[in-house]
Short mmCIF file of C-alpha atoms in Angstrom, two decimals:
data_model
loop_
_atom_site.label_atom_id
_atom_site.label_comp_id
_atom_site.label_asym_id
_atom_site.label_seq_id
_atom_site.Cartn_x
_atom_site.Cartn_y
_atom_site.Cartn_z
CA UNK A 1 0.00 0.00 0.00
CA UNK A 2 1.17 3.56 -0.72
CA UNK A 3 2.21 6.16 2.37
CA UNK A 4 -0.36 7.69 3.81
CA UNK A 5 0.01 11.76 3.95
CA UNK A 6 -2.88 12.42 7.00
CA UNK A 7 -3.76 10.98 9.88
CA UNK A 8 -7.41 11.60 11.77
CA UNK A 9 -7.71 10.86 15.40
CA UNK A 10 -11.21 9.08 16.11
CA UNK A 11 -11.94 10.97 20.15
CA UNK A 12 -14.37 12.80 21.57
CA UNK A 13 -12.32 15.40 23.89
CA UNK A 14 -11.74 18.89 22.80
CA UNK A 15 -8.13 19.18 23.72
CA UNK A 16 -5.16 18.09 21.84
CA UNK A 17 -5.12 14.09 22.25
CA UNK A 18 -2.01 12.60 23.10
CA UNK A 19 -1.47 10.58 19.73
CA UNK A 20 -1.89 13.65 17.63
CA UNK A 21 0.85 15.43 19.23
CA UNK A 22 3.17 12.56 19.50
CA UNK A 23 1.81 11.98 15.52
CA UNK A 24 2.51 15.98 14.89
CA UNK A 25 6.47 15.81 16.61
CA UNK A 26 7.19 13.33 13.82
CA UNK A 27 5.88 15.64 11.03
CA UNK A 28 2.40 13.75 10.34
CA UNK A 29 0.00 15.53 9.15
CA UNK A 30 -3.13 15.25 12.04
CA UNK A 31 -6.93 16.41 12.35
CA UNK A 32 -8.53 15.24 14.81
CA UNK A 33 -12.54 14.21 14.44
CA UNK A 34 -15.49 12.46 16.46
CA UNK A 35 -16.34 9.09 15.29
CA UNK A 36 -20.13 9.82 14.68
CA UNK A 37 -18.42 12.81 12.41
CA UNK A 38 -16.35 10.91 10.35
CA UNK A 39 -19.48 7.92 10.25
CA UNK A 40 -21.43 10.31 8.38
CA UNK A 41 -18.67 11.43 5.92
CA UNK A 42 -18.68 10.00 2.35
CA UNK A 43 -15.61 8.32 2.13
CA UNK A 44 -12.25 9.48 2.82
CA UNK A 45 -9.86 10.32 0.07
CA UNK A 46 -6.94 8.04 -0.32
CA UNK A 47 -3.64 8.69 1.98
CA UNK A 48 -5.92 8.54 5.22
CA UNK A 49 -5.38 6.63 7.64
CA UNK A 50 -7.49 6.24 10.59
CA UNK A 51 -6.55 6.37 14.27
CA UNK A 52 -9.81 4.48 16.28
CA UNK A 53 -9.25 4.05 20.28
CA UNK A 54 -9.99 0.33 20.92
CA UNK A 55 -13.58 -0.87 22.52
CA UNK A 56 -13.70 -4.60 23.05
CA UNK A 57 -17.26 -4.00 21.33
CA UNK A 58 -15.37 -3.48 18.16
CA UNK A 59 -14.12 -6.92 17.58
CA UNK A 60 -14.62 -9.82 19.70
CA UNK A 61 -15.39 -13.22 19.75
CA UNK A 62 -19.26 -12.32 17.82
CA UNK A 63 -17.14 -10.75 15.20
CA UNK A 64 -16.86 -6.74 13.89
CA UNK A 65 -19.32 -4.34 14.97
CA UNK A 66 -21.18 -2.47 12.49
CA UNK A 67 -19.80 0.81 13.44
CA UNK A 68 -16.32 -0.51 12.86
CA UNK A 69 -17.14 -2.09 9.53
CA UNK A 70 -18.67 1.61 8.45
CA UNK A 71 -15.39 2.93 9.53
CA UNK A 72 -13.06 1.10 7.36
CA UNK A 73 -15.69 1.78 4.69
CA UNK A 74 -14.54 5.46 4.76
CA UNK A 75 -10.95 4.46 5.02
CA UNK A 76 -8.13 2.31 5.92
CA UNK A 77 -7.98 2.56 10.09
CA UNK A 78 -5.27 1.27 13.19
CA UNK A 79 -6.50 0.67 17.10
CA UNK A 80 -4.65 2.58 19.34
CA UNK A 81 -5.31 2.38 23.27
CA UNK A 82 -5.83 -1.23 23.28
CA UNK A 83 -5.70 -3.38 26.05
CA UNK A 84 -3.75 -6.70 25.58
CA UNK A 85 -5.85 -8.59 27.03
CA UNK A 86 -8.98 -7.56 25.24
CA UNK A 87 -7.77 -7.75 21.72
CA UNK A 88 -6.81 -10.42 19.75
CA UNK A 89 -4.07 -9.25 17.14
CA UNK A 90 -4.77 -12.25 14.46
CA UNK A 91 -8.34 -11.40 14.29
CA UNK A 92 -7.90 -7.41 13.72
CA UNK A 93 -4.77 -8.55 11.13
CA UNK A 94 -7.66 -11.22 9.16
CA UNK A 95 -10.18 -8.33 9.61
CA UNK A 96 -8.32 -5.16 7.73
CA UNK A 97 -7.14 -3.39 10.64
CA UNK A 98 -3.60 -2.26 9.86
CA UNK A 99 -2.01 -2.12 13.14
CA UNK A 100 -2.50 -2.19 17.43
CA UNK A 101 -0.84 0.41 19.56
CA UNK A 102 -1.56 -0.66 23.00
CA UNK A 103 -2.34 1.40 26.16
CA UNK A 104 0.58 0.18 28.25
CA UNK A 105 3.24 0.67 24.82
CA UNK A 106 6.12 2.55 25.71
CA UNK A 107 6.88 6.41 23.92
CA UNK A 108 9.13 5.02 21.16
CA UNK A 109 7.23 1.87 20.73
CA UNK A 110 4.53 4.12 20.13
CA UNK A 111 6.51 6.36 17.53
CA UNK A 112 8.01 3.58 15.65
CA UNK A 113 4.24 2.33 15.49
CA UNK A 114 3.03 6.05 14.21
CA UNK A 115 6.27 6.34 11.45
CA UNK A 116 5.52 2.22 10.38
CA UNK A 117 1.85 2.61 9.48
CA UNK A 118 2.07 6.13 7.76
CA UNK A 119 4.75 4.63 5.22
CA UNK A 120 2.15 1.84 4.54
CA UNK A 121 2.35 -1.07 6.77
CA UNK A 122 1.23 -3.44 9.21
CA UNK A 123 2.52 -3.26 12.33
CA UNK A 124 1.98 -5.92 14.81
CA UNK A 125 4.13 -8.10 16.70
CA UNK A 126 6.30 -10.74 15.09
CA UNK A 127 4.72 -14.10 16.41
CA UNK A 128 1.38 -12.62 14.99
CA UNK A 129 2.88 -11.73 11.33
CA UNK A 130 4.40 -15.60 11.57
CA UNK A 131 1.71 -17.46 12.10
CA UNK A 132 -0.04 -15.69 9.00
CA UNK A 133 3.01 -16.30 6.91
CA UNK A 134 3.65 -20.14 8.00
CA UNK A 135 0.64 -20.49 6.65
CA UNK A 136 0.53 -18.80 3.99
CA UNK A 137 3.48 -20.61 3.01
CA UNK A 138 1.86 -24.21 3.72
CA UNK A 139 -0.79 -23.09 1.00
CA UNK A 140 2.37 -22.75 -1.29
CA UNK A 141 3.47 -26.27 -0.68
CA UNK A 142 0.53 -27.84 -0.94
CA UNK A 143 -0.21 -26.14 -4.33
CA UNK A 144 3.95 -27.13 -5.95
CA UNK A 145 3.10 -30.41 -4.94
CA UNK A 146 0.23 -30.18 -7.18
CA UNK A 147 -2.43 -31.61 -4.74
CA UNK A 148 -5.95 -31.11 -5.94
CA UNK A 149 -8.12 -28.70 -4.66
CA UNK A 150 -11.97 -29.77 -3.27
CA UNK A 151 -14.35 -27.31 -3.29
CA UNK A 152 -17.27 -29.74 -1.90
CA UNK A 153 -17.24 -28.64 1.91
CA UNK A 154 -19.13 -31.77 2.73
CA UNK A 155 -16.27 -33.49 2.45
CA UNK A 156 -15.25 -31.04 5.93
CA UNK A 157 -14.65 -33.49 8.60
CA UNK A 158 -16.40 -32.73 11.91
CA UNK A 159 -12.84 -31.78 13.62
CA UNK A 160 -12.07 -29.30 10.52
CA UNK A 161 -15.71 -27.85 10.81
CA UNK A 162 -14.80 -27.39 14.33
CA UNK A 163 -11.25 -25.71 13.63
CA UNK A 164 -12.98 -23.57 11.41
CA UNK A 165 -15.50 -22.43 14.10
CA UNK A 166 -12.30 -21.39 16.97
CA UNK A 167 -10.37 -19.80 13.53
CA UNK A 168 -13.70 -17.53 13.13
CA UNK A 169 -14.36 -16.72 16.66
CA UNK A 170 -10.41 -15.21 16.20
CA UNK A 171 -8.31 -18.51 18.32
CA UNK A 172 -4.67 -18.80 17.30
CA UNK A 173 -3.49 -22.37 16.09
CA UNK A 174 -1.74 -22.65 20.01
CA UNK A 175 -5.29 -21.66 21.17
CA UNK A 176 -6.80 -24.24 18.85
CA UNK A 177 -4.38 -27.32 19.85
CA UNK A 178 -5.19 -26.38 23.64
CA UNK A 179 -9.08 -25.87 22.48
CA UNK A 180 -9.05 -29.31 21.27
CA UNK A 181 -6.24 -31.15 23.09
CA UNK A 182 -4.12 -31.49 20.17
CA UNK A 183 -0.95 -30.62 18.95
CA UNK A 184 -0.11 -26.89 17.53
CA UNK A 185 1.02 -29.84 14.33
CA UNK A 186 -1.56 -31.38 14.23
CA UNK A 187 -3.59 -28.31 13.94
CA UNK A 188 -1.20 -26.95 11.30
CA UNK A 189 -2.09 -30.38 9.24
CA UNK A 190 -6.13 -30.05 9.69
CA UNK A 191 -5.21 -26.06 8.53
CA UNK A 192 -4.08 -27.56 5.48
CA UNK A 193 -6.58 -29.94 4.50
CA UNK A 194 -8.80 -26.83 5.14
CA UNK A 195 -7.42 -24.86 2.78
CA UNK A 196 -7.51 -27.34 0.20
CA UNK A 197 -10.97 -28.03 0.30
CA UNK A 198 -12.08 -24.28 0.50
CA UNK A 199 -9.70 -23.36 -1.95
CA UNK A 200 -8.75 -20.67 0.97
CA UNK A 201 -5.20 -19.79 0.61
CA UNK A 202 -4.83 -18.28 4.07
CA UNK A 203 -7.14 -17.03 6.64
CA UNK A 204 -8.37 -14.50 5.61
CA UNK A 205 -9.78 -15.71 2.03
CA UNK A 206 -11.08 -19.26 4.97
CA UNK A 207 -13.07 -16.44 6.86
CA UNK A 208 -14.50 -14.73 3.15
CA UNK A 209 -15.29 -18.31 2.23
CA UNK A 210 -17.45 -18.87 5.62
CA UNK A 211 -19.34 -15.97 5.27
CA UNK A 212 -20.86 -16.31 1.48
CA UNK A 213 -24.19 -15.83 1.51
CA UNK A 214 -26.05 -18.95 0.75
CA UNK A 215 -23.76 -21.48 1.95
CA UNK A 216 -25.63 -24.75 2.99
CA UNK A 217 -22.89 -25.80 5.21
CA UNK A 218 -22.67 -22.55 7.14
CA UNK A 219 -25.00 -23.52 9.97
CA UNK A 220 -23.14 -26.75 10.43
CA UNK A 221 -19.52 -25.24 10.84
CA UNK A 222 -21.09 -22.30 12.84
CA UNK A 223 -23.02 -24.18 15.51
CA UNK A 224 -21.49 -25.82 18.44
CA UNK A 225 -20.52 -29.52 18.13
#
């Protein structure tokens, strides 16, 4: 993605919020606006990025609010203020949010974090840009060693349809082999099979798949087992 050249500060105080002036001593460009303000703008011209203070109503376990999917409508958007234990960095990565600044980051944490998004990218913790990647690279394999991809989800078994259902309520593959009592392997194996027979390449294309409308199978891989 290209820089960004302006940055706009989702709060609700008057005063001068403390990410626009550490934003504004590294020469960013900063406004700062109301969320209900910017909700009922058309959307946002390209180079803006989006500053939203983290509410665990915004993504959890049931999935994006509305407001937060209007948001990234208008424009491209990073929590800031999060609490660690409250968000889960995989699902905001698989869900479009470009980056978490957390409430207990230190100063120059915080300004690497400011400098990193506004030339363009992600930034979020190693481990979390791993996991993404090994799998991403898995898909890879699979594909060189030309095995064939299934689109019939029936052929799902019920342990897959249940990996599915922890990968969409946002559970890592550690949280997944704990979940279920497996190994984090053998949950890297069922990932694969997974892929092949959604014809997902990575998470986030698994989650798109889930959620097309009309899919007999959904109820089935959404309810509990």
């Amino acid at each position: 993605m290209d820089k960004f050249v302006k940055l706009i500060v989702l709060t609700e105080q008057e005063t001068v919020h403390n990410i626009s002036l550490l934003a504004q001593s590294v020469g960013i460009k900063v406004q700062q606006q109301s969320r209900s303000d910017v909700l009922q703008m058309p959307q946002l011209k390209g180079g803006t990025l989006l500053a939203c203070p983290y509410h665990g109503i915004d993504l959890n376990k049931k999935g994006m609010s509305v407001e937060l999917q209007c948001l990234l409508q208008k424009a491209p958007l990073f929590f800031f203020q999060a609490e660690r234990a409250l968000l889960n960095p995989t699902q905001a990565l698989v869900n479009g949010i470009r980056g978490a600044i957390y409430r207990d980051e230190q100063l120059d944490r915080v300004l690497t974090a400011l400098k990193t998004m506004m030339d363009g990218q992600l930034y979020y913790a190693r481990p979390v840009m791993s996991e993404l990647l090994d799998e991403l690279l898995l898909q890879k394999l699979n594909t060189n060693a030309g095995q064939r991809h299934v689109t019939d989800s029936s052929l799902l078994t019920r342990q897959e349809k249940r990996i599915i259902q922890l990968v969409a309520e946002g559970s890592r593959n550690k949280e997944i082999a704990d979940n279920l009592n497996i190994s984090a392997h053998t949950v890297k194996a069922h990932m694969s099979s997974i892929f092949r027979k959604t014809q997902a390449r990575n998470r986030v294309e698994l989650l798109r798949w889930l959620q097309q409308p009309g899919r007999n199978d959904h109820p089935s891989l959404v309810r509990p087992a």
